[in-house]
Amino acid sequence: MRVLSGVQPSGTLHIGNYFGAIRQFIELQEENDCFYFLADLHALTTVHDPEALRRNTWELATAFLALGLDPAKAVLYRQSDLVEIPELTWILSTVTSMGLLQRCHSYKDKVSQGIVPSHGLFAYPVLMAADILIVRSDLVPVGKDQKQHLEVTRDIAASFHARYGDGVFTLPEPIILDEVAVVPGIDGRKMSKSYGNTIDIFGPEKAIRKRIMSMVTDSTPVESPKPREGNGLYALLKLFAPPGEKAWVERAFDEGGVGYGDMKKRLFGWYLETFGEARRRYEKLSADPGQVEEILQDGANRARQVVAPLMEKVRRRVGLR
Ligand code: ADP
Ligand code: TRP
């Protein structure tokens, strides 16, 4: 199956992004023909500092590679390296009704969060449809919040086929990732950069230790059993504990005698066991930016081979050239 997904370079990757998305992307590379890209054109709707956009894009590419994306198995590219994507976006926008975009929740949600209501923000789903349709992906792993954009993509493909004849695009199916795992943040709510409650995957060890040690807990005394319900620390311990240590977590909560401070120290140790190797790879790749750039260029070239014949067909169908 052909799989495609994109991640916006709009901030630092946190462990929720890993367990909720990146880990699944990387697993999918074993059995599928995967295309993953850094959605820098989408990020322009919210990131207005050029240096920050470049840095975030770079860090996201490095993170994908450090976390196990294998360029021999999956294609990794920068969205903006494929100029065919904005070309297809324009063509698709001429078959997209205003009503379809006006019904999109994410535009309204973003505007209510205070994001500038630009035309780009409004047309965001058309760019996303172009990303997906241009490589003819069968499956698109995304969070629940993106499900509507997949429906819009299918509608846009159908409108194109209705006007110009079918057989050009593949109608993609979503794989909804939110059902995999919702990772809580240090305040117990869903981990999200917009809540400021994240634990990062990369970055200085000391800062991460501090974040983990500052997790919000209740005031149950050390010797007492601890409540599991709504306890973010419990959820993270279960997520990170190596198989042989899961029983320790259960006992610590059931029997008492282990304080939250000690649990957090364990959590930090397991965090380092989980991400230690990736963190070392990240350091190594950061020291060799040329290698990351080469991988992205190679990814763009491989993606272009898939995109070029499709775009020829689209241009012919609509009467360009
Ligand atoms: P954020 O909420 O921090 O802005 P994004 O919306 O950029 O994160 O999420 C990118 C991907 O990571 C999405 O596919 C989303 O489903 C996943 N993800 C983000 N936060 C979590 C979380 N706390 N638990 C599980 N998955 C998450
Ligand atoms: N809109 C997606 C997000 O914010 C990112 C994205 C852009 C994407 N283009 C895509 C995801 C195409 C899947 C397919 O998470």
Coordinates of C-alpha atoms and ligand atoms in Angstrom, one line a residue:
M1 CA 0.0 0.0 0.0
R2 CA 1.1 3.5 -0.6
V3 CA 1.1 5.5 2.7
L4 CA 1.6 9.3 3.0
S5 CA 1.7 11.6 5.9
G6 CA 3.0 15.1 6.7
V7 CA 4.0 16.8 10.0
Q8 CA 4.1 20.6 10.3
P9 CA 7.5 22.0 11.5
S10 CA 5.7 24.2 13.9
G11 CA 7.5 23.4 17.2
T12 CA 9.6 20.9 19.1
L13 CA 8.6 17.2 19.0
H14 CA 7.3 15.8 22.2
I15 CA 6.7 12.3 23.4
G16 CA 3.0 12.5 22.5
N17 CA 4.0 13.1 18.9
Y18 CA 6.2 10.0 19.0
F19 CA 3.8 7.6 20.7
G20 CA 0.8 9.0 18.9
A21 CA 2.2 9.4 15.4
I22 CA 5.9 9.1 14.5
R23 CA 6.2 5.6 16.0
Q24 CA 3.3 4.4 13.8
F25 CA 4.9 6.1 10.7
I26 CA 8.1 4.3 11.3
E27 CA 6.4 0.9 11.8
L28 CA 4.5 1.3 8.5
Q29 CA 7.8 1.7 6.5
E30 CA 8.4 -2.1 6.9
E31 CA 5.5 -3.3 4.9
N32 CA 4.5 -0.3 2.8
D33 CA 5.6 2.2 0.2
C34 CA 5.8 5.3 2.5
F35 CA 6.1 9.0 1.8
Y36 CA 6.6 11.3 4.7
F37 CA 7.1 15.0 4.4
L38 CA 7.8 18.2 6.4
A39 CA 4.8 20.4 5.8
D40 CA 6.7 23.7 5.7
L41 CA 4.2 25.3 3.3
H42 CA 1.4 24.5 5.8
A43 CA 3.5 25.9 8.6
L44 CA 3.7 29.3 6.9
T45 CA 0.1 29.8 8.0
T46 CA 1.3 30.0 11.6
V47 CA 5.1 30.3 11.8
H48 CA 6.0 33.8 10.6
D49 CA 9.7 33.9 11.6
P50 CA 11.8 32.7 8.7
E51 CA 14.7 31.5 10.9
A52 CA 12.3 29.6 13.2
L53 CA 10.7 27.9 10.2
R54 CA 14.0 26.8 8.8
R55 CA 15.2 25.6 12.2
N56 CA 12.0 23.7 12.9
T57 CA 12.0 22.1 9.5
W58 CA 15.6 21.0 10.0
E59 CA 15.0 19.7 13.5
L60 CA 12.0 17.7 12.3
A61 CA 13.9 16.1 9.5
T62 CA 16.7 15.2 11.9
A63 CA 14.2 13.9 14.5
F64 CA 12.5 11.6 11.9
L65 CA 15.8 10.1 11.0
A66 CA 17.0 9.8 14.6
L67 CA 13.8 8.0 15.6
G68 CA 14.3 5.4 12.9
L69 CA 12.9 6.5 9.6
D70 CA 15.1 4.6 7.1
P71 CA 15.6 6.5 3.9
A72 CA 16.2 3.2 2.1
K73 CA 12.7 2.2 3.0
A74 CA 10.6 5.4 3.1
V75 CA 10.8 8.7 1.2
L76 CA 11.4 11.8 3.3
Y77 CA 11.1 15.2 1.7
R78 CA 10.4 18.8 2.3
Q79 CA 7.0 19.8 0.9
S80 CA 8.3 23.1 -0.5
D81 CA 10.9 21.2 -2.6
L82 CA 8.1 19.9 -4.8
V83 CA 6.8 22.9 -6.7
E84 CA 4.2 20.7 -8.3
I85 CA 2.3 20.7 -5.0
P86 CA 1.3 24.4 -5.1
E87 CA 0.6 23.9 -8.8
L88 CA -1.9 21.1 -8.1
T89 CA -3.3 23.1 -5.2
W90 CA -4.3 25.8 -7.6
I91 CA -5.9 23.5 -10.0
L92 CA -7.8 21.7 -7.2
S93 CA -9.0 25.0 -5.8
T94 CA -10.9 25.6 -9.0
V95 CA -13.0 22.5 -8.4
T96 CA -13.4 23.1 -4.6
S97 CA -16.6 24.8 -3.5
M98 CA -16.5 27.6 -1.0
G99 CA -19.1 25.8 1.1
L100 CA -16.9 22.7 1.4
L101 CA -14.1 24.8 3.0
Q102 CA -16.5 26.9 5.1
R103 CA -17.6 23.7 6.8
C104 CA -14.1 22.8 8.0
H105 CA -13.8 22.9 11.8
S106 CA -10.0 23.4 11.9
Y107 CA -10.2 26.8 10.3
K108 CA -12.8 28.0 12.8
D109 CA -10.8 26.5 15.7
K110 CA -7.6 28.1 14.6
V111 CA -9.3 31.5 14.2
S112 CA -10.8 31.2 17.6
Q113 CA -7.3 30.5 19.0
G114 CA -6.2 33.8 17.6
I115 CA -4.4 32.7 14.5
V116 CA -4.6 35.3 11.6
P117 CA -7.5 34.3 9.4
S118 CA -5.6 34.5 6.1
H119 CA -6.6 33.0 2.8
G120 CA -3.8 30.5 3.3
L121 CA -5.4 29.3 6.5
F122 CA -8.8 29.0 4.8
A123 CA -7.4 27.2 1.8
Y124 CA -5.2 24.9 4.0
P125 CA -7.3 21.8 3.3
V126 CA -6.8 22.2 -0.5
L127 CA -3.0 22.2 -0.1
M128 CA -3.4 19.1 2.1
A129 CA -5.5 17.5 -0.6
A130 CA -2.8 18.2 -3.2
D131 CA -0.1 16.6 -0.8
I132 CA -2.2 13.5 -0.6
L133 CA -3.5 13.2 -4.2
I134 CA -0.2 14.0 -5.9
V135 CA 1.4 10.8 -4.8
R136 CA -1.8 8.8 -5.1
S137 CA -1.6 7.5 -1.6
D138 CA -4.0 4.8 -0.5
L139 CA -3.6 5.3 3.3
V140 CA -3.0 8.5 5.3
P141 CA -2.2 8.1 9.0
V142 CA -3.4 11.2 10.9
G143 CA -4.8 12.4 14.2
K144 CA -8.5 12.6 14.8
D145 CA -8.4 16.4 14.2
Q146 CA -7.4 15.8 10.6
K147 CA -10.1 13.3 9.7
Q148 CA -12.3 16.0 8.2
H149 CA -9.5 17.0 5.9
L150 CA -9.3 13.5 4.5
E151 CA -13.1 13.7 3.7
V152 CA -12.5 17.0 2.0
T153 CA -9.6 15.4 0.0
R154 CA -12.0 12.7 -1.2
D155 CA -14.6 15.3 -2.1
I156 CA -12.1 17.4 -4.0
A157 CA -10.9 14.3 -5.9
A158 CA -14.5 13.4 -6.8
S159 CA -15.2 16.9 -8.0
F160 CA -12.2 16.8 -10.2
H161 CA -13.2 13.5 -11.7
A162 CA -16.8 14.7 -12.2
R163 CA -15.6 17.7 -14.2
Y164 CA -12.6 16.2 -16.1
G165 CA -13.2 12.4 -16.1
D166 CA -12.1 9.8 -13.6
G167 CA -9.1 7.6 -13.2
V168 CA -6.7 10.4 -12.2
F169 CA -6.6 10.3 -8.4
T170 CA -6.7 7.6 -5.8
L171 CA -9.3 8.2 -3.1
P172 CA -7.4 7.9 0.2
E173 CA -8.5 6.2 3.4
P174 CA -7.5 7.6 6.8
I175 CA -5.8 5.6 9.5
I176 CA -6.8 7.4 12.7
L177 CA -3.9 7.5 15.1
D178 CA -5.6 9.1 18.1
E179 CA -7.0 5.7 19.0
V180 CA -3.5 4.3 19.4
A181 CA -2.5 6.2 22.5
V182 CA -3.3 9.6 24.1
V183 CA -0.2 10.6 26.0
P184 CA -0.9 12.9 29.0
G185 CA 1.3 15.9 29.7
I186 CA 2.9 17.0 32.9
D187 CA -0.4 18.5 34.1
G188 CA -2.4 15.4 33.3
R189 CA -4.2 16.9 30.3
K190 CA -3.5 15.6 26.8
M191 CA 0.1 16.5 26.0
S192 CA 0.1 19.3 23.5
K193 CA 2.4 22.2 22.6
S194 CA -0.6 24.5 22.9
Y195 CA -1.0 23.6 26.6
G196 CA 2.7 24.0 27.4
N197 CA 2.7 20.7 29.2
T198 CA 5.1 18.7 27.0
I199 CA 8.1 16.5 27.6
D200 CA 10.4 16.8 24.6
I201 CA 12.2 13.9 22.9
F202 CA 15.4 15.9 22.2
G203 CA 17.2 18.7 23.9
P204 CA 19.3 18.9 27.1
E205 CA 18.9 16.0 29.6
K206 CA 18.8 18.3 32.6
A207 CA 15.8 20.3 31.3
I208 CA 13.9 17.1 30.6
R209 CA 14.6 15.7 34.0
K210 CA 13.3 19.0 35.5
R211 CA 10.1 18.7 33.4
I212 CA 9.5 15.1 34.6
M213 CA 10.2 16.0 38.2
S214 CA 7.7 18.9 38.0
M215 CA 4.8 16.6 37.0
V216 CA 1.7 17.5 38.8
T217 CA 0.7 14.8 41.4
D218 CA -1.8 14.7 44.3
S219 CA -0.8 14.7 48.0
T220 CA -1.2 11.0 48.8
P221 CA 1.4 10.2 51.5
V222 CA 4.4 8.0 50.5
E223 CA 3.2 5.0 52.5
S224 CA -0.3 4.9 51.0
P225 CA -1.6 3.3 47.8
K226 CA -1.9 5.8 45.0
P227 CA -4.9 6.5 42.8
R228 CA -4.5 5.5 39.1
E229 CA -7.6 7.3 37.8
G230 CA -6.6 10.5 36.1
N231 CA -3.0 10.1 37.3
G232 CA -0.8 11.2 34.4
L233 CA 2.3 9.9 36.1
Y234 CA 0.8 6.4 36.2
A235 CA 0.0 6.6 32.5
L236 CA 3.5 7.6 31.6
L237 CA 5.1 5.0 33.9
K238 CA 3.0 2.3 32.1
L239 CA 4.0 3.7 28.8
F240 CA 7.8 3.7 29.5
A241 CA 8.2 0.8 31.8
P242 CA 10.2 -2.1 30.2
P243 CA 8.1 -5.3 30.1
G244 CA 9.8 -6.7 33.2
E245 CA 9.0 -3.6 35.2
K246 CA 5.3 -3.1 34.5
A247 CA 4.5 -5.2 37.6
W248 CA 6.6 -2.9 39.7
V249 CA 4.4 0.0 38.6
E250 CA 1.3 -1.8 39.6
R251 CA 2.7 -2.8 43.0
A252 CA 3.9 0.7 43.7
F253 CA 0.4 2.1 43.1
D254 CA -1.4 -0.8 44.9
E255 CA 0.7 -1.2 47.9
G256 CA 2.1 2.2 48.6
G257 CA 5.6 2.8 50.1
V258 CA 6.9 4.5 47.0
G259 CA 6.7 8.3 46.8
Y260 CA 5.9 10.2 43.7
G261 CA 9.4 11.6 43.7
D262 CA 10.9 8.2 43.4
M263 CA 8.5 7.2 40.7
K264 CA 9.5 10.3 38.7
K265 CA 13.1 9.4 39.0
R266 CA 12.3 5.9 37.6
L267 CA 10.3 7.5 34.8
F268 CA 13.3 9.6 33.9
G269 CA 15.5 6.6 33.8
W270 CA 13.1 4.7 31.5
Y271 CA 12.7 7.8 29.4
L272 CA 16.5 7.7 28.8
E273 CA 16.4 4.0 28.1
T274 CA 13.7 4.5 25.5
F275 CA 15.1 7.5 23.7
G276 CA 18.8 7.3 24.6
E277 CA 19.8 5.8 21.2
A278 CA 17.6 8.2 19.2
R279 CA 19.1 11.1 21.2
R280 CA 22.6 10.0 20.4
R281 CA 21.7 9.6 16.7
Y282 CA 20.2 13.1 16.8
E283 CA 23.4 14.6 18.2
K284 CA 25.4 12.8 15.5
L285 CA 23.1 14.0 12.6
S286 CA 23.1 17.5 14.0
A287 CA 26.8 17.6 13.6
D288 CA 26.5 16.6 10.0
P289 CA 23.8 18.8 8.4
G290 CA 25.1 18.0 4.9
Q291 CA 23.9 14.4 5.4
V292 CA 20.4 15.4 6.3
E293 CA 20.2 17.8 3.4
E294 CA 21.4 15.0 1.0
I295 CA 18.6 12.7 2.3
L296 CA 16.0 15.4 1.8
Q297 CA 17.2 16.1 -1.7
D298 CA 17.2 12.5 -2.6
G299 CA 13.7 12.2 -1.1
A300 CA 12.5 15.1 -3.2
N301 CA 13.9 13.5 -6.3
R302 CA 12.3 10.1 -5.6
A303 CA 8.9 11.8 -4.9
R304 CA 9.2 13.8 -8.1
Q305 CA 9.4 10.6 -10.1
V306 CA 6.0 9.7 -8.8
V307 CA 4.6 13.2 -9.1
A308 CA 5.7 14.1 -12.6
P309 CA 3.6 11.6 -14.6
L310 CA 0.5 12.3 -12.5
M311 CA 0.9 16.1 -13.1
E312 CA 1.3 15.6 -16.8
K313 CA -2.0 13.7 -16.8
V314 CA -3.7 16.5 -14.7
R315 CA -2.4 19.3 -17.0
R316 CA -3.6 17.4 -20.1
R317 CA -7.0 16.7 -18.6
V318 CA -7.7 20.4 -17.7
G319 CA -6.3 21.8 -20.9
L320 CA -3.0 23.2 -19.8
R321 CA -0.1 22.6 -22.3
Ligands
ADP1 P1 0.3 19.4 19.4 O1 -1.0 19.1 20.0 O2 1.4 19.3 20.3 O3 0.3 20.7 18.6 P2 0.2 18.2 16.8 O4 -1.2 18.5 16.6 O5 1.2 18.9 16.0 O6 0.6 18.2 18.3 O7 0.3 16.6 16.6 C1 1.1 15.9 15.6 C2 0.7 14.5 15.7 O8 1.0 13.9 17.0 C3 -0.7 14.2 15.5 O9 -0.8 13.0 14.6 C4 -1.3 13.8 16.8 O10 -2.3 12.9 16.8 C5 -0.1 13.3 17.6 N1 -0.2 13.7 19.0 C6 0.0 15.0 19.5 N2 -0.2 15.0 20.8 C7 -0.5 13.7 21.2 C8 -0.7 13.1 22.5 N3 -0.7 13.8 23.6 N4 -1.0 11.8 22.5 C9 -1.0 11.1 21.3 N5 -0.7 11.6 20.1 C10 -0.5 12.9 20.0
TRP2 N1 -2.4 19.1 8.5 C1 -1.6 18.1 9.1 C2 -1.4 18.4 10.6 O1 -1.5 19.5 11.1 C3 -0.2 18.1 8.5 C4 -0.4 17.7 7.0 C5 -0.2 18.5 5.9 C6 -0.7 16.4 6.5 N2 -0.4 17.8 4.8 C7 -0.8 16.5 5.1 C8 -1.0 15.2 7.1 C9 -1.1 15.4 4.3 C10 -1.4 14.1 6.3 C11 -1.4 14.2 4.9 O2 -1.2 17.5 11.4

